[in-house]
Amino acid sequence: MRIRATVAAVSGALALSAFAVPAAHAAAAPNVTFSNVKVNKAKVMVVGTKKTAVTVTYTLTHPANVSIAPDKLGTGPILYRGSSLTDRTAAFGSDEPGTCKAASTTVANCTATMYFRPTVADEIANADAGSWNVGGVAVTAGGAIKWQGGLGTTKLQRASKLTVNAAPEPVKKGKTITVTGALTRADWQTGKYTGYVGQSVKLQFKKKGASAYTTVKTIKTTSGGALKTTVKASVDGTYRYSFAGTTTTPAVNATGDYIDVQ
């Protein structure tokens, strides 16, 4: 379940919704500490138009007399925006508490799964792409809550696609080649890929027998993410478009299109 919390939300609503524990707050917050939190193995989270699972691992340190049994203590990761967890403006939580395995009498290694579900109401919006802070939350069976923020940062990005087509083929040496294509990215609200407009994309060429591409020119995407430019045919080789990526969208290269120059 995706959870969005606002500053106006009641204290602890995020954790209580995530772990389904009673709404009692009189007890002292659990004396536990989160560390070594790794979201998606410390890689950028890239989500397309389908449900995507992201694994989060973390270390939980606790007093020897504190039980980490599932019916005693629920813990999990939180991704949040804002200056702190208590001052958060938005947040994501895991569907269920993490699964913890004792490494010693005071340390446990835990794993939780976060799900991102495009097109599901109030789950994930295009505006959620970008940087997020990482934190953790622990909730006792009695409803006492411990928040811990400042555990790192991570990025959530909209998956991208890039195409290329060079024509005509074959082509006579010295004639004009038209290279078209399109840059699109996942629209989490419609469940489709839509054009990424106004982005700089490199047209690259790899001569037959060469091992690497070189940049021919840089152009910008137009309506619908369309790309179109022309070059003069010189030698056999492969054309592709290459996009360097942005904060919200990952880098992507088109599958090359080979041209036979006669």
Short mmCIF file of C-alpha atoms in Angstrom, two decimals:
data_model
loop_
_atom_site.label_atom_id
_atom_site.label_comp_id
_atom_site.label_asym_id
_atom_site.label_seq_id
_atom_site.Cartn_x
_atom_site.Cartn_y
_atom_site.Cartn_z
CA MET A 1 0.00 0.00 0.00
CA ARG A 2 1.30 3.45 -0.84
CA ILE A 3 1.11 5.85 2.07
CA ARG A 4 1.20 9.63 1.72
CA ALA A 5 1.48 11.60 4.94
CA THR A 6 1.16 15.38 5.31
CA VAL A 7 2.21 17.74 8.07
CA ALA A 8 -1.48 18.06 8.94
CA ALA A 9 -1.82 14.29 9.43
CA VAL A 10 -2.11 13.05 13.00
CA SER A 11 1.16 11.95 14.56
CA GLY A 12 1.88 8.30 13.81
CA ALA A 13 -0.82 7.87 11.14
CA LEU A 14 1.72 6.64 8.64
CA ALA A 15 3.06 3.87 10.82
CA LEU A 16 -0.31 2.82 12.15
CA SER A 17 -1.72 2.56 8.65
CA ALA A 18 1.24 0.56 7.49
CA PHE A 19 1.36 -1.94 10.33
CA ALA A 20 -2.29 -2.04 11.43
CA VAL A 21 -1.63 -1.68 15.15
CA PRO A 22 -3.89 -0.04 17.75
CA ALA A 23 -3.93 3.75 17.93
CA ALA A 24 -2.56 4.06 21.46
CA HIS A 25 0.39 6.36 22.05
CA ALA A 26 0.84 6.46 25.80
CA ALA A 27 3.68 3.92 25.95
CA ALA A 28 7.31 4.96 25.50
CA ALA A 29 8.72 4.79 21.96
CA PRO A 30 10.61 1.56 21.27
CA ASN A 31 14.32 1.87 22.00
CA VAL A 32 15.57 0.70 18.60
CA THR A 33 17.91 2.19 16.01
CA PHE A 34 18.00 1.80 12.21
CA SER A 35 21.26 1.74 10.27
CA ASN A 36 22.80 0.50 7.02
CA VAL A 37 19.57 1.08 5.09
CA LYS A 38 19.89 0.11 1.44
CA VAL A 39 17.04 0.82 -0.95
CA ASN A 40 17.11 -1.30 -4.12
CA LYS A 41 20.72 -2.33 -3.37
CA ALA A 42 21.67 1.39 -3.38
CA LYS A 43 20.59 1.68 -7.03
CA VAL A 44 18.11 4.15 -8.52
CA MET A 45 14.52 2.89 -8.47
CA VAL A 46 13.14 2.89 -12.02
CA VAL A 47 9.40 2.28 -12.40
CA GLY A 48 7.61 1.74 -15.69
CA THR A 49 3.88 1.32 -16.18
CA LYS A 50 3.55 -1.95 -14.25
CA LYS A 51 3.61 -2.78 -10.55
CA THR A 52 7.21 -2.71 -9.36
CA ALA A 53 8.66 -4.26 -6.21
CA VAL A 54 11.67 -2.68 -4.50
CA THR A 55 13.61 -4.48 -1.77
CA VAL A 56 14.93 -2.55 1.21
CA THR A 57 17.43 -4.02 3.67
CA TYR A 58 18.41 -2.53 7.01
CA THR A 59 20.03 -3.28 10.35
CA LEU A 60 17.99 -2.97 13.53
CA THR A 61 19.79 -2.49 16.84
CA HIS A 62 17.78 -3.06 20.04
CA PRO A 63 18.26 -3.80 23.73
CA ALA A 64 18.64 -7.49 24.57
CA ASN A 65 15.37 -7.44 26.50
CA VAL A 66 13.34 -6.04 23.57
CA SER A 67 11.58 -8.66 21.50
CA ILE A 68 11.62 -8.28 17.71
CA ALA A 69 8.94 -10.94 17.23
CA PRO A 70 6.39 -9.86 14.58
CA ASP A 71 3.59 -9.70 17.15
CA LYS A 72 5.68 -7.50 19.44
CA LEU A 73 7.42 -5.03 17.14
CA GLY A 74 6.82 -3.93 13.55
CA THR A 75 9.58 -2.11 11.69
CA GLY A 76 9.97 -0.86 8.16
CA PRO A 77 11.54 1.70 5.83
CA ILE A 78 10.10 5.10 5.04
CA LEU A 79 10.88 7.30 2.03
CA TYR A 80 9.95 10.87 2.74
CA ARG A 81 10.18 14.45 1.52
CA GLY A 82 10.65 17.36 3.87
CA SER A 83 13.31 18.56 6.28
CA SER A 84 12.69 15.65 8.64
CA LEU A 85 10.35 12.72 9.21
CA THR A 86 8.34 14.73 11.72
CA ASP A 87 8.16 17.61 9.23
CA ARG A 88 7.49 15.41 6.21
CA THR A 89 5.35 16.58 3.32
CA ALA A 90 5.01 13.18 1.65
CA ALA A 91 6.07 9.60 2.36
CA PHE A 92 6.11 6.04 1.07
CA GLY A 93 5.97 3.03 3.38
CA SER A 94 6.18 -0.72 2.85
CA ASP A 95 3.02 -2.81 2.55
CA GLU A 96 3.92 -4.87 5.59
CA PRO A 97 6.50 -4.69 8.39
CA GLY A 98 9.96 -5.94 7.50
CA THR A 99 11.10 -9.48 8.24
CA CYS A 100 13.93 -9.47 10.76
CA LYS A 101 16.42 -12.22 11.58
CA ALA A 102 18.56 -11.99 14.71
CA ALA A 103 22.30 -11.64 14.08
CA SER A 104 23.01 -11.37 17.80
CA THR A 105 21.08 -10.66 21.01
CA THR A 106 20.96 -6.94 20.10
CA VAL A 107 21.24 -6.80 16.30
CA ALA A 108 18.89 -8.01 13.57
CA ASN A 109 19.15 -7.98 9.79
CA CYS A 110 15.86 -6.99 8.19
CA THR A 111 14.26 -6.97 4.75
CA ALA A 112 11.13 -5.19 3.59
CA THR A 113 9.42 -4.79 0.22
CA MET A 114 7.97 -1.56 -1.14
CA TYR A 115 5.53 -1.66 -4.06
CA PHE A 116 4.94 1.09 -6.60
CA ARG A 117 1.67 0.70 -8.51
CA PRO A 118 1.10 3.05 -11.46
CA THR A 119 -2.52 3.95 -12.31
CA VAL A 120 -3.81 2.89 -8.87
CA ALA A 121 -5.57 5.82 -7.21
CA ASP A 122 -3.49 7.64 -4.58
CA GLU A 123 -0.53 5.31 -5.04
CA ILE A 124 2.09 7.04 -7.20
CA ALA A 125 2.00 10.25 -9.24
CA ASN A 126 4.38 11.63 -11.85
CA ALA A 127 5.36 14.36 -9.40
CA ASP A 128 6.77 11.66 -7.10
CA ALA A 129 9.72 11.14 -9.46
CA GLY A 130 12.97 12.53 -8.10
CA SER A 131 14.93 12.46 -4.86
CA TRP A 132 13.66 11.04 -1.56
CA ASN A 133 15.07 10.92 1.95
CA VAL A 134 15.34 7.56 3.71
CA GLY A 135 14.14 6.79 7.21
CA GLY A 136 12.70 4.06 9.36
CA VAL A 137 9.74 3.52 11.67
CA ALA A 138 9.20 1.07 14.53
CA VAL A 139 5.81 0.37 16.13
CA THR A 140 5.11 -1.71 19.22
CA ALA A 141 2.02 -3.88 19.63
CA GLY A 142 0.69 -1.21 21.96
CA GLY A 143 1.01 1.52 19.34
CA ALA A 144 4.14 3.30 20.58
CA ILE A 145 6.16 4.69 17.69
CA LYS A 146 9.80 5.47 16.97
CA TRP A 147 10.65 7.58 13.90
CA GLN A 148 14.21 7.87 12.61
CA GLY A 149 15.12 10.01 9.62
CA GLY A 150 18.33 11.09 7.97
CA LEU A 151 19.36 7.59 6.91
CA GLY A 152 20.35 8.53 3.38
CA THR A 153 18.76 9.43 0.08
CA THR A 154 17.49 7.58 -2.96
CA LYS A 155 15.98 8.37 -6.35
CA LEU A 156 12.72 7.27 -7.92
CA GLN A 157 12.57 7.64 -11.71
CA ARG A 158 10.09 7.21 -14.56
CA ALA A 159 11.31 4.52 -16.97
CA SER A 160 12.36 5.79 -20.41
CA LYS A 161 12.37 4.45 -23.96
CA LEU A 162 14.22 5.70 -27.04
CA THR A 163 13.87 4.65 -30.68
CA VAL A 164 15.75 5.39 -33.91
CA ASN A 165 15.21 4.83 -37.62
CA ALA A 166 17.66 5.86 -40.34
CA ALA A 167 16.34 5.96 -43.93
CA PRO A 168 16.58 5.31 -46.79
CA GLU A 169 18.55 2.11 -46.65
CA PRO A 170 20.56 1.28 -48.58
CA VAL A 171 21.62 4.76 -49.56
CA LYS A 172 24.09 6.15 -52.08
CA LYS A 173 27.20 7.87 -50.80
CA GLY A 174 26.72 11.61 -50.47
CA LYS A 175 22.93 11.41 -50.32
CA THR A 176 20.85 12.58 -47.37
CA ILE A 177 19.90 10.25 -44.55
CA THR A 178 16.92 11.17 -42.39
CA VAL A 179 17.17 9.91 -38.81
CA THR A 180 13.94 9.85 -36.82
CA GLY A 181 13.02 8.55 -33.40
CA ALA A 182 11.18 9.31 -30.17
CA LEU A 183 11.97 9.70 -26.49
CA THR A 184 9.16 8.61 -24.18
CA ARG A 185 8.82 7.91 -20.48
CA ALA A 186 6.34 6.19 -18.21
CA ASP A 187 3.27 8.19 -17.23
CA TRP A 188 2.35 6.69 -13.88
CA GLN A 189 -1.11 8.20 -13.93
CA THR A 190 -2.22 6.88 -17.33
CA GLY A 191 -0.19 3.68 -17.45
CA LYS A 192 1.24 4.61 -20.86
CA TYR A 193 4.53 5.93 -22.24
CA THR A 194 4.28 9.57 -23.32
CA GLY A 195 6.65 11.93 -25.11
CA TYR A 196 9.40 13.69 -23.17
CA VAL A 197 9.44 17.11 -24.81
CA GLY A 198 12.28 19.65 -24.98
CA GLN A 199 15.07 17.24 -24.05
CA SER A 200 18.57 17.27 -25.55
CA VAL A 201 19.40 13.99 -27.30
CA LYS A 202 22.63 13.06 -29.07
CA LEU A 203 22.70 11.51 -32.52
CA GLN A 204 25.62 9.09 -32.54
CA PHE A 205 27.33 7.04 -35.26
CA LYS A 206 29.50 3.93 -35.15
CA LYS A 207 31.46 3.18 -38.30
CA LYS A 208 31.38 -0.42 -39.50
CA GLY A 209 34.09 -2.33 -37.66
CA ALA A 210 34.43 0.31 -34.92
CA SER A 211 33.90 -0.50 -31.25
CA ALA A 212 32.43 2.79 -30.04
CA TYR A 213 29.93 5.45 -31.03
CA THR A 214 30.87 9.08 -31.63
CA THR A 215 28.47 12.01 -31.35
CA VAL A 216 27.41 13.60 -34.64
CA LYS A 217 25.14 16.32 -33.29
CA THR A 218 22.70 17.15 -30.49
CA ILE A 219 19.03 17.93 -31.11
CA LYS A 220 15.96 18.44 -28.93
CA THR A 221 12.77 16.44 -28.75
CA THR A 222 9.62 18.10 -30.07
CA SER A 223 5.92 17.30 -29.72
CA GLY A 224 5.36 13.73 -28.53
CA GLY A 225 9.07 13.38 -27.82
CA ALA A 226 9.79 13.21 -31.56
CA LEU A 227 13.31 13.38 -32.97
CA LYS A 228 14.26 14.18 -36.56
CA THR A 229 17.45 15.32 -38.26
CA THR A 230 19.48 14.71 -41.42
CA VAL A 231 23.09 13.72 -42.19
CA LYS A 232 25.06 12.96 -45.34
CA ALA A 233 25.79 9.33 -46.14
CA SER A 234 29.52 8.59 -46.12
CA VAL A 235 30.36 5.07 -44.95
CA ASP A 236 28.55 1.97 -43.69
CA GLY A 237 27.67 2.12 -40.04
CA THR A 238 25.08 2.34 -37.29
CA TYR A 239 23.13 5.35 -36.04
CA ARG A 240 21.53 5.67 -32.65
CA TYR A 241 20.08 8.32 -30.37
CA SER A 242 21.44 8.67 -26.83
CA PHE A 243 19.76 10.43 -23.89
CA ALA A 244 21.83 11.35 -20.84
CA GLY A 245 18.87 11.32 -18.43
CA THR A 246 17.52 13.79 -15.87
CA THR A 247 16.76 13.71 -12.16
CA THR A 248 13.36 12.18 -12.86
CA THR A 249 14.18 10.03 -15.90
CA PRO A 250 17.04 7.55 -16.47
CA ALA A 251 19.55 7.64 -19.31
CA VAL A 252 18.73 5.46 -22.29
CA ASN A 253 20.24 4.52 -25.66
CA ALA A 254 18.24 3.49 -28.70
CA THR A 255 19.03 0.18 -30.34
CA GLY A 256 21.23 1.13 -33.29
CA ASP A 257 20.00 1.15 -36.89
CA TYR A 258 22.55 0.01 -39.49
CA ILE A 259 22.90 1.86 -42.80
CA ASP A 260 24.44 0.33 -45.94
CA VAL A 261 26.12 3.08 -47.98
CA GLN A 262 26.68 2.16 -51.63
#
